[in-house]
Amino acid sequence: MSYSVGQVAGFAGVTVRTLHHYDEIGLLVPSERSHAGHRRYSDVDLDRLQQILFYRELGFPLDEVAALLDDPEADPRAHLRRQHELLTARIEKLQKMAAAVEHAMEARTMGINLTPEEKFEVFGDKDPEEHAEEAERRWGGTEAYAESQRRAARYTKDDWKRMQAEVASWGERYDALMEAGEPATGERAMDMAEEHRQHISQWFYDCSYETHRGLGEMYMSDERFKAFYDSMRPGLAEHLRDAIEANAARHEA
């Protein structure tokens, strides 16, 4: 049985454009073509796409994914074992993916063929490629991005949970600060902005005041970042952006 590019995009939750790109660079070349020249994907192709998306979700660049999958010494079970080890070290929200890897391992061992929907249900309605490409486009050539990737790869589940708790605590205190009517240029707001900068430096990369200013602007210009901060309290993204600016000016004076 074979599937059209539109069907595979629907199964996997990726865009047709992503599949076309994978074909063009030789990462995922469809096994068949229709009489009209349209791409047709086999079950083997779907297995490879599943592996690609797992590695992309884990932050592997496309060239490394290709090298891993085309390694003649590796077999599908080795890929699954490697992915399982990486996934179980990740933040709690990725546990569903780890379970999916286990499911795939068990299915392969028992000779069970997963349906296309089962192979990709772990990704939900999220396209891992979208955020990976954006991160690489924005920061891929910077030392900060490389350092962030290096640190994140070492973190355990407990590390991620501790980080989440720090973010939650910071958000609650910033909410209370705004509730009290503290202006963004006030001492308390600037101190919270400084705590935010130090959190980034502690967990990801050395965040200078200049870099922090750029992040503050991004929190307003990028709808996803804005939505994240405004989910803590409406208007928090803008308030934080202004507090970051004030804090940077205070330390650079």
mmCIF file of C-alpha atoms in Angstrom:
data_model
loop_
_atom_site.group_PDB
_atom_site.id
_atom_site.type_symbol
_atom_site.label_atom_id
_atom_site.label_comp_id
_atom_site.label_asym_id
_atom_site.label_seq_id
_atom_site.Cartn_x
_atom_site.Cartn_y
_atom_site.Cartn_z
ATOM 1 C CA MET A 1 0.000 0.000 0.000
ATOM 2 C CA SER A 2 1.228 3.510 -0.744
ATOM 3 C CA TYR A 3 0.165 6.983 0.335
ATOM 4 C CA SER A 4 0.093 10.390 -1.305
ATOM 5 C CA VAL A 5 2.167 13.293 -0.016
ATOM 6 C CA GLY A 6 -1.001 14.901 1.329
ATOM 7 C CA GLN A 7 -1.970 11.767 3.255
ATOM 8 C CA VAL A 8 1.510 11.438 4.767
ATOM 9 C CA ALA A 9 1.528 15.103 5.749
ATOM 10 C CA GLY A 10 -1.779 14.481 7.519
ATOM 11 C CA PHE A 11 -0.522 11.351 9.291
ATOM 12 C CA ALA A 12 2.690 12.978 10.489
ATOM 13 C CA GLY A 13 1.415 16.478 11.244
ATOM 14 C CA VAL A 14 4.007 18.106 8.998
ATOM 15 C CA THR A 15 3.570 20.282 5.961
ATOM 16 C CA VAL A 16 3.686 19.103 2.362
ATOM 17 C CA ARG A 17 6.495 21.641 1.918
ATOM 18 C CA THR A 18 8.547 19.827 4.581
ATOM 19 C CA LEU A 19 8.097 16.506 2.774
ATOM 20 C CA HIS A 20 9.067 18.090 -0.546
ATOM 21 C CA HIS A 21 12.197 19.503 1.117
ATOM 22 C CA TYR A 22 13.151 16.114 2.564
ATOM 23 C CA ASP A 23 12.785 14.623 -0.926
ATOM 24 C CA GLU A 24 14.877 17.369 -2.548
ATOM 25 C CA ILE A 25 17.805 16.886 -0.148
ATOM 26 C CA GLY A 26 17.615 13.092 -0.334
ATOM 27 C CA LEU A 27 16.605 12.604 3.306
ATOM 28 C CA LEU A 28 13.264 10.975 2.507
ATOM 29 C CA VAL A 29 12.825 10.015 -1.139
ATOM 30 C CA PRO A 30 9.427 8.400 -1.848
ATOM 31 C CA SER A 31 9.683 4.794 -2.995
ATOM 32 C CA GLU A 32 7.190 5.258 -5.802
ATOM 33 C CA ARG A 33 5.796 7.752 -8.260
ATOM 34 C CA SER A 34 2.335 7.686 -9.803
ATOM 35 C CA HIS A 35 1.859 7.631 -13.563
ATOM 36 C CA ALA A 36 1.411 11.391 -13.313
ATOM 37 C CA GLY A 37 4.732 11.730 -11.462
ATOM 38 C CA HIS A 38 3.244 12.365 -8.017
ATOM 39 C CA ARG A 39 5.058 11.151 -4.924
ATOM 40 C CA ARG A 40 3.814 7.907 -3.329
ATOM 41 C CA TYR A 41 5.104 6.782 0.087
ATOM 42 C CA SER A 42 5.375 3.176 1.254
ATOM 43 C CA ASP A 43 5.212 1.833 4.821
ATOM 44 C CA VAL A 44 9.030 1.710 4.794
ATOM 45 C CA ASP A 45 9.054 5.410 3.918
ATOM 46 C CA LEU A 46 6.725 6.111 6.835
ATOM 47 C CA ASP A 47 9.060 4.243 9.183
ATOM 48 C CA ARG A 48 11.947 6.426 8.013
ATOM 49 C CA LEU A 49 9.871 9.595 8.405
ATOM 50 C CA GLN A 50 9.013 8.573 11.956
ATOM 51 C CA GLN A 51 12.727 8.242 12.725
ATOM 52 C CA ILE A 52 13.477 11.603 11.095
ATOM 53 C CA LEU A 53 10.847 13.396 13.159
ATOM 54 C CA PHE A 54 12.012 11.801 16.396
ATOM 55 C CA TYR A 55 15.579 12.975 15.778
ATOM 56 C CA ARG A 56 14.402 16.440 14.732
ATOM 57 C CA GLU A 57 12.308 16.697 17.902
ATOM 58 C CA LEU A 58 15.487 15.918 19.822
ATOM 59 C CA GLY A 59 17.297 18.806 18.098
ATOM 60 C CA PHE A 60 19.464 16.932 15.595
ATOM 61 C CA PRO A 61 20.359 18.933 12.433
ATOM 62 C CA LEU A 62 19.166 17.437 9.147
ATOM 63 C CA ASP A 63 22.657 16.422 8.030
ATOM 64 C CA GLU A 64 23.218 14.500 11.263
ATOM 65 C CA VAL A 65 19.819 12.822 10.926
ATOM 66 C CA ALA A 66 20.771 11.664 7.442
ATOM 67 C CA ALA A 67 24.114 10.322 8.673
ATOM 68 C CA LEU A 68 22.459 8.425 11.516
ATOM 69 C CA LEU A 69 19.747 6.871 9.387
ATOM 70 C CA ASP A 70 22.080 5.958 6.527
ATOM 71 C CA ASP A 71 24.679 4.368 8.793
ATOM 72 C CA PRO A 72 25.046 0.794 7.463
ATOM 73 C CA GLU A 73 26.088 -0.398 10.933
ATOM 74 C CA ALA A 74 22.837 0.723 12.587
ATOM 75 C CA ASP A 75 19.538 -1.126 12.587
ATOM 76 C CA PRO A 76 16.032 0.186 13.380
ATOM 77 C CA ARG A 77 16.136 -1.203 16.909
ATOM 78 C CA ALA A 78 19.396 0.626 17.606
ATOM 79 C CA HIS A 79 17.780 3.892 16.524
ATOM 80 C CA LEU A 80 14.829 3.252 18.788
ATOM 81 C CA ARG A 81 17.041 2.410 21.759
ATOM 82 C CA ARG A 82 19.088 5.592 21.250
ATOM 83 C CA GLN A 83 15.959 7.701 20.982
ATOM 84 C CA HIS A 84 14.465 6.111 24.074
ATOM 85 C CA GLU A 85 17.554 6.931 26.139
ATOM 86 C CA LEU A 86 17.474 10.557 24.983
ATOM 87 C CA LEU A 87 13.771 10.997 25.406
ATOM 88 C CA THR A 88 13.595 9.643 28.953
ATOM 89 C CA ALA A 89 16.089 12.323 30.010
ATOM 90 C CA ARG A 90 13.842 15.091 28.738
ATOM 91 C CA ILE A 91 11.209 17.266 30.344
ATOM 92 C CA GLU A 92 7.983 15.635 31.542
ATOM 93 C CA LYS A 93 5.926 16.753 28.552
ATOM 94 C CA LEU A 94 8.068 14.472 26.348
ATOM 95 C CA GLN A 95 7.106 11.328 28.242
ATOM 96 C CA LYS A 96 4.397 10.656 25.686
ATOM 97 C CA MET A 97 7.071 10.468 23.011
ATOM 98 C CA ALA A 98 9.127 8.029 25.084
ATOM 99 C CA ALA A 99 6.063 5.815 25.402
ATOM 100 C CA ALA A 100 5.617 5.973 21.641
ATOM 101 C CA VAL A 101 9.208 4.839 21.103
ATOM 102 C CA GLU A 102 8.602 1.912 23.447
ATOM 103 C CA HIS A 103 5.440 1.123 21.517
ATOM 104 C CA ALA A 104 7.377 1.130 18.255
ATOM 105 C CA MET A 105 10.110 -1.072 19.741
ATOM 106 C CA GLU A 106 7.559 -3.567 21.018
ATOM 107 C CA ALA A 107 5.642 -3.567 17.757
ATOM 108 C CA ARG A 108 8.795 -4.217 15.721
ATOM 109 C CA THR A 109 9.955 -6.992 18.062
ATOM 110 C CA MET A 110 6.554 -8.703 17.855
ATOM 111 C CA GLY A 111 6.221 -8.146 14.138
ATOM 112 C CA ILE A 112 3.231 -5.843 14.532
ATOM 113 C CA ASN A 113 2.719 -3.251 11.811
ATOM 114 C CA LEU A 114 1.628 0.090 13.246
ATOM 115 C CA THR A 115 -0.946 2.096 11.315
ATOM 116 C CA PRO A 116 0.187 5.411 9.833
ATOM 117 C CA GLU A 117 -1.907 7.231 12.439
ATOM 118 C CA GLU A 118 -0.260 5.293 15.301
ATOM 119 C CA LYS A 119 3.241 6.049 14.040
ATOM 120 C CA PHE A 120 2.720 9.791 14.254
ATOM 121 C CA GLU A 121 0.114 10.298 16.992
ATOM 122 C CA VAL A 122 2.891 11.121 19.463
ATOM 123 C CA PHE A 123 3.509 14.445 17.726
ATOM 124 C CA GLY A 124 -0.127 15.538 18.082
ATOM 125 C CA ASP A 125 -0.835 18.680 16.081
ATOM 126 C CA LYS A 126 2.747 19.957 16.432
ATOM 127 C CA ASP A 127 5.202 19.955 13.559
ATOM 128 C CA PRO A 128 8.666 19.447 15.173
ATOM 129 C CA GLU A 129 10.257 20.746 11.986
ATOM 130 C CA GLU A 130 8.644 24.171 12.324
ATOM 131 C CA HIS A 131 10.313 25.091 15.624
ATOM 132 C CA ALA A 132 13.612 23.370 14.862
ATOM 133 C CA GLU A 133 13.968 25.289 11.604
ATOM 134 C CA GLU A 134 13.028 28.564 13.264
ATOM 135 C CA ALA A 135 15.540 28.105 16.078
ATOM 136 C CA GLU A 136 18.302 27.257 13.601
ATOM 137 C CA ARG A 137 17.351 30.207 11.389
ATOM 138 C CA ARG A 138 17.336 32.694 14.252
ATOM 139 C CA TRP A 139 20.300 31.514 16.305
ATOM 140 C CA GLY A 140 21.871 28.467 14.647
ATOM 141 C CA GLY A 141 25.150 30.207 13.853
ATOM 142 C CA THR A 142 25.639 31.763 17.270
ATOM 143 C CA GLU A 143 27.722 30.527 20.170
ATOM 144 C CA ALA A 144 24.741 31.164 22.464
ATOM 145 C CA TYR A 145 22.642 28.673 20.481
ATOM 146 C CA ALA A 146 25.434 26.080 20.523
ATOM 147 C CA GLU A 147 25.978 26.533 24.262
ATOM 148 C CA SER A 148 22.241 26.241 24.924
ATOM 149 C CA GLN A 149 22.129 22.975 22.957
ATOM 150 C CA ARG A 150 25.136 21.610 24.846
ATOM 151 C CA ARG A 151 23.684 22.409 28.251
ATOM 152 C CA ALA A 152 20.191 21.154 27.440
ATOM 153 C CA ALA A 153 21.586 17.822 26.274
ATOM 154 C CA ARG A 154 23.013 17.222 29.764
ATOM 155 C CA TYR A 155 19.890 18.034 31.754
ATOM 156 C CA THR A 156 17.979 15.292 33.505
ATOM 157 C CA LYS A 157 14.243 15.132 34.042
ATOM 158 C CA ASP A 158 14.770 16.540 37.571
ATOM 159 C CA ASP A 159 16.739 19.447 36.105
ATOM 160 C CA TRP A 160 13.880 20.303 33.756
ATOM 161 C CA LYS A 161 11.340 20.036 36.571
ATOM 162 C CA ARG A 162 13.439 22.354 38.749
ATOM 163 C CA MET A 163 13.712 24.824 35.882
ATOM 164 C CA GLN A 164 9.947 24.713 35.357
ATOM 165 C CA ALA A 165 9.379 25.366 39.067
ATOM 166 C CA GLU A 166 11.659 28.413 38.921
ATOM 167 C CA VAL A 167 9.769 29.787 35.913
ATOM 168 C CA ALA A 168 6.422 29.194 37.629
ATOM 169 C CA SER A 169 7.595 30.946 40.797
ATOM 170 C CA TRP A 170 8.952 33.878 38.802
ATOM 171 C CA GLY A 171 5.677 34.178 36.880
ATOM 172 C CA GLU A 172 3.588 34.198 40.055
ATOM 173 C CA ARG A 173 5.751 36.904 41.592
ATOM 174 C CA TYR A 174 5.687 38.997 38.428
ATOM 175 C CA ASP A 175 1.905 38.674 38.329
ATOM 176 C CA ALA A 176 1.731 39.927 41.931
ATOM 177 C CA LEU A 177 4.071 42.793 41.075
ATOM 178 C CA MET A 178 1.791 43.932 38.250
ATOM 179 C CA GLU A 179 -1.291 43.444 40.427
ATOM 180 C CA ALA A 180 0.272 45.871 42.900
ATOM 181 C CA GLY A 181 0.675 48.435 40.123
ATOM 182 C CA GLU A 182 4.471 48.383 40.050
ATOM 183 C CA PRO A 183 5.700 50.284 36.956
ATOM 184 C CA ALA A 184 8.119 48.597 34.581
ATOM 185 C CA THR A 185 10.735 51.210 35.481
ATOM 186 C CA GLY A 186 10.381 50.565 39.222
ATOM 187 C CA GLU A 187 13.041 48.851 41.315
ATOM 188 C CA ARG A 188 10.998 45.682 41.880
ATOM 189 C CA ALA A 189 10.264 45.258 38.190
ATOM 190 C CA MET A 190 13.896 45.826 37.243
ATOM 191 C CA ASP A 191 14.964 43.292 39.866
ATOM 192 C CA MET A 192 12.551 40.745 38.368
ATOM 193 C CA ALA A 193 13.968 41.462 34.912
ATOM 194 C CA GLU A 194 17.471 40.904 36.279
ATOM 195 C CA GLU A 195 16.343 37.593 37.789
ATOM 196 C CA HIS A 196 14.955 36.654 34.371
ATOM 197 C CA ARG A 197 18.316 37.425 32.722
ATOM 198 C CA GLN A 198 20.240 35.445 35.316
ATOM 199 C CA HIS A 199 17.895 32.476 34.883
ATOM 200 C CA ILE A 200 18.775 32.372 31.173
ATOM 201 C CA SER A 201 22.486 32.654 31.977
ATOM 202 C CA GLN A 202 22.261 29.869 34.546
ATOM 203 C CA TRP A 203 20.339 27.375 32.425
ATOM 204 C CA PHE A 204 21.125 28.173 28.787
ATOM 205 C CA TYR A 205 23.841 30.660 27.833
ATOM 206 C CA ASP A 206 25.578 33.820 29.026
ATOM 207 C CA CYS A 207 22.863 36.425 28.478
ATOM 208 C CA SER A 208 24.344 39.925 28.208
ATOM 209 C CA TYR A 209 22.230 43.019 28.713
ATOM 210 C CA GLU A 210 22.327 43.669 24.983
ATOM 211 C CA THR A 211 21.107 40.128 24.285
ATOM 212 C CA HIS A 212 18.453 40.499 26.965
ATOM 213 C CA ARG A 213 17.173 43.650 25.271
ATOM 214 C CA GLY A 214 16.829 41.710 22.027
ATOM 215 C CA LEU A 215 14.889 38.991 23.788
ATOM 216 C CA GLY A 216 12.556 41.567 25.303
ATOM 217 C CA GLU A 217 11.743 42.918 21.856
ATOM 218 C CA MET A 218 11.152 39.385 20.582
ATOM 219 C CA TYR A 219 8.687 38.736 23.395
ATOM 220 C CA MET A 220 6.534 41.451 21.842
ATOM 221 C CA SER A 221 7.150 40.820 18.132
ATOM 222 C CA ASP A 222 6.794 37.025 18.158
ATOM 223 C CA GLU A 223 3.207 36.022 18.875
ATOM 224 C CA ARG A 224 4.181 32.701 20.442
ATOM 225 C CA PHE A 225 6.531 34.252 22.964
ATOM 226 C CA LYS A 226 4.034 37.024 23.637
ATOM 227 C CA ALA A 227 1.293 34.446 24.235
ATOM 228 C CA PHE A 228 3.544 32.531 26.649
ATOM 229 C CA TYR A 229 4.215 35.545 28.873
ATOM 230 C CA ASP A 230 0.738 36.997 28.548
ATOM 231 C CA SER A 231 -0.663 33.636 29.683
ATOM 232 C CA MET A 232 0.904 34.411 33.084
ATOM 233 C CA ARG A 233 -0.918 37.745 33.098
ATOM 234 C CA PRO A 234 -2.335 39.831 30.227
ATOM 235 C CA GLY A 235 0.150 42.554 29.332
ATOM 236 C CA LEU A 236 3.078 40.861 31.048
ATOM 237 C CA ALA A 237 5.117 40.535 27.840
ATOM 238 C CA GLU A 238 5.081 44.290 27.258
ATOM 239 C CA HIS A 239 5.701 45.079 30.928
ATOM 240 C CA LEU A 240 8.661 42.691 30.979
ATOM 241 C CA ARG A 241 10.072 44.148 27.764
ATOM 242 C CA ASP A 242 10.056 47.609 29.334
ATOM 243 C CA ALA A 243 11.491 46.307 32.611
ATOM 244 C CA ILE A 244 14.304 44.574 30.704
ATOM 245 C CA GLU A 245 15.127 47.855 28.970
ATOM 246 C CA ALA A 246 15.097 49.763 32.251
ATOM 247 C CA ASN A 247 17.232 47.153 33.979
ATOM 248 C CA ALA A 248 19.806 47.148 31.168
ATOM 249 C CA ALA A 249 20.013 50.945 31.262
ATOM 250 C CA ARG A 250 20.429 50.828 35.047
ATOM 251 C CA HIS A 251 23.387 48.436 34.857
ATOM 252 C CA GLU A 252 25.013 50.125 31.900
ATOM 253 C CA ALA A 253 24.863 53.586 33.462
#
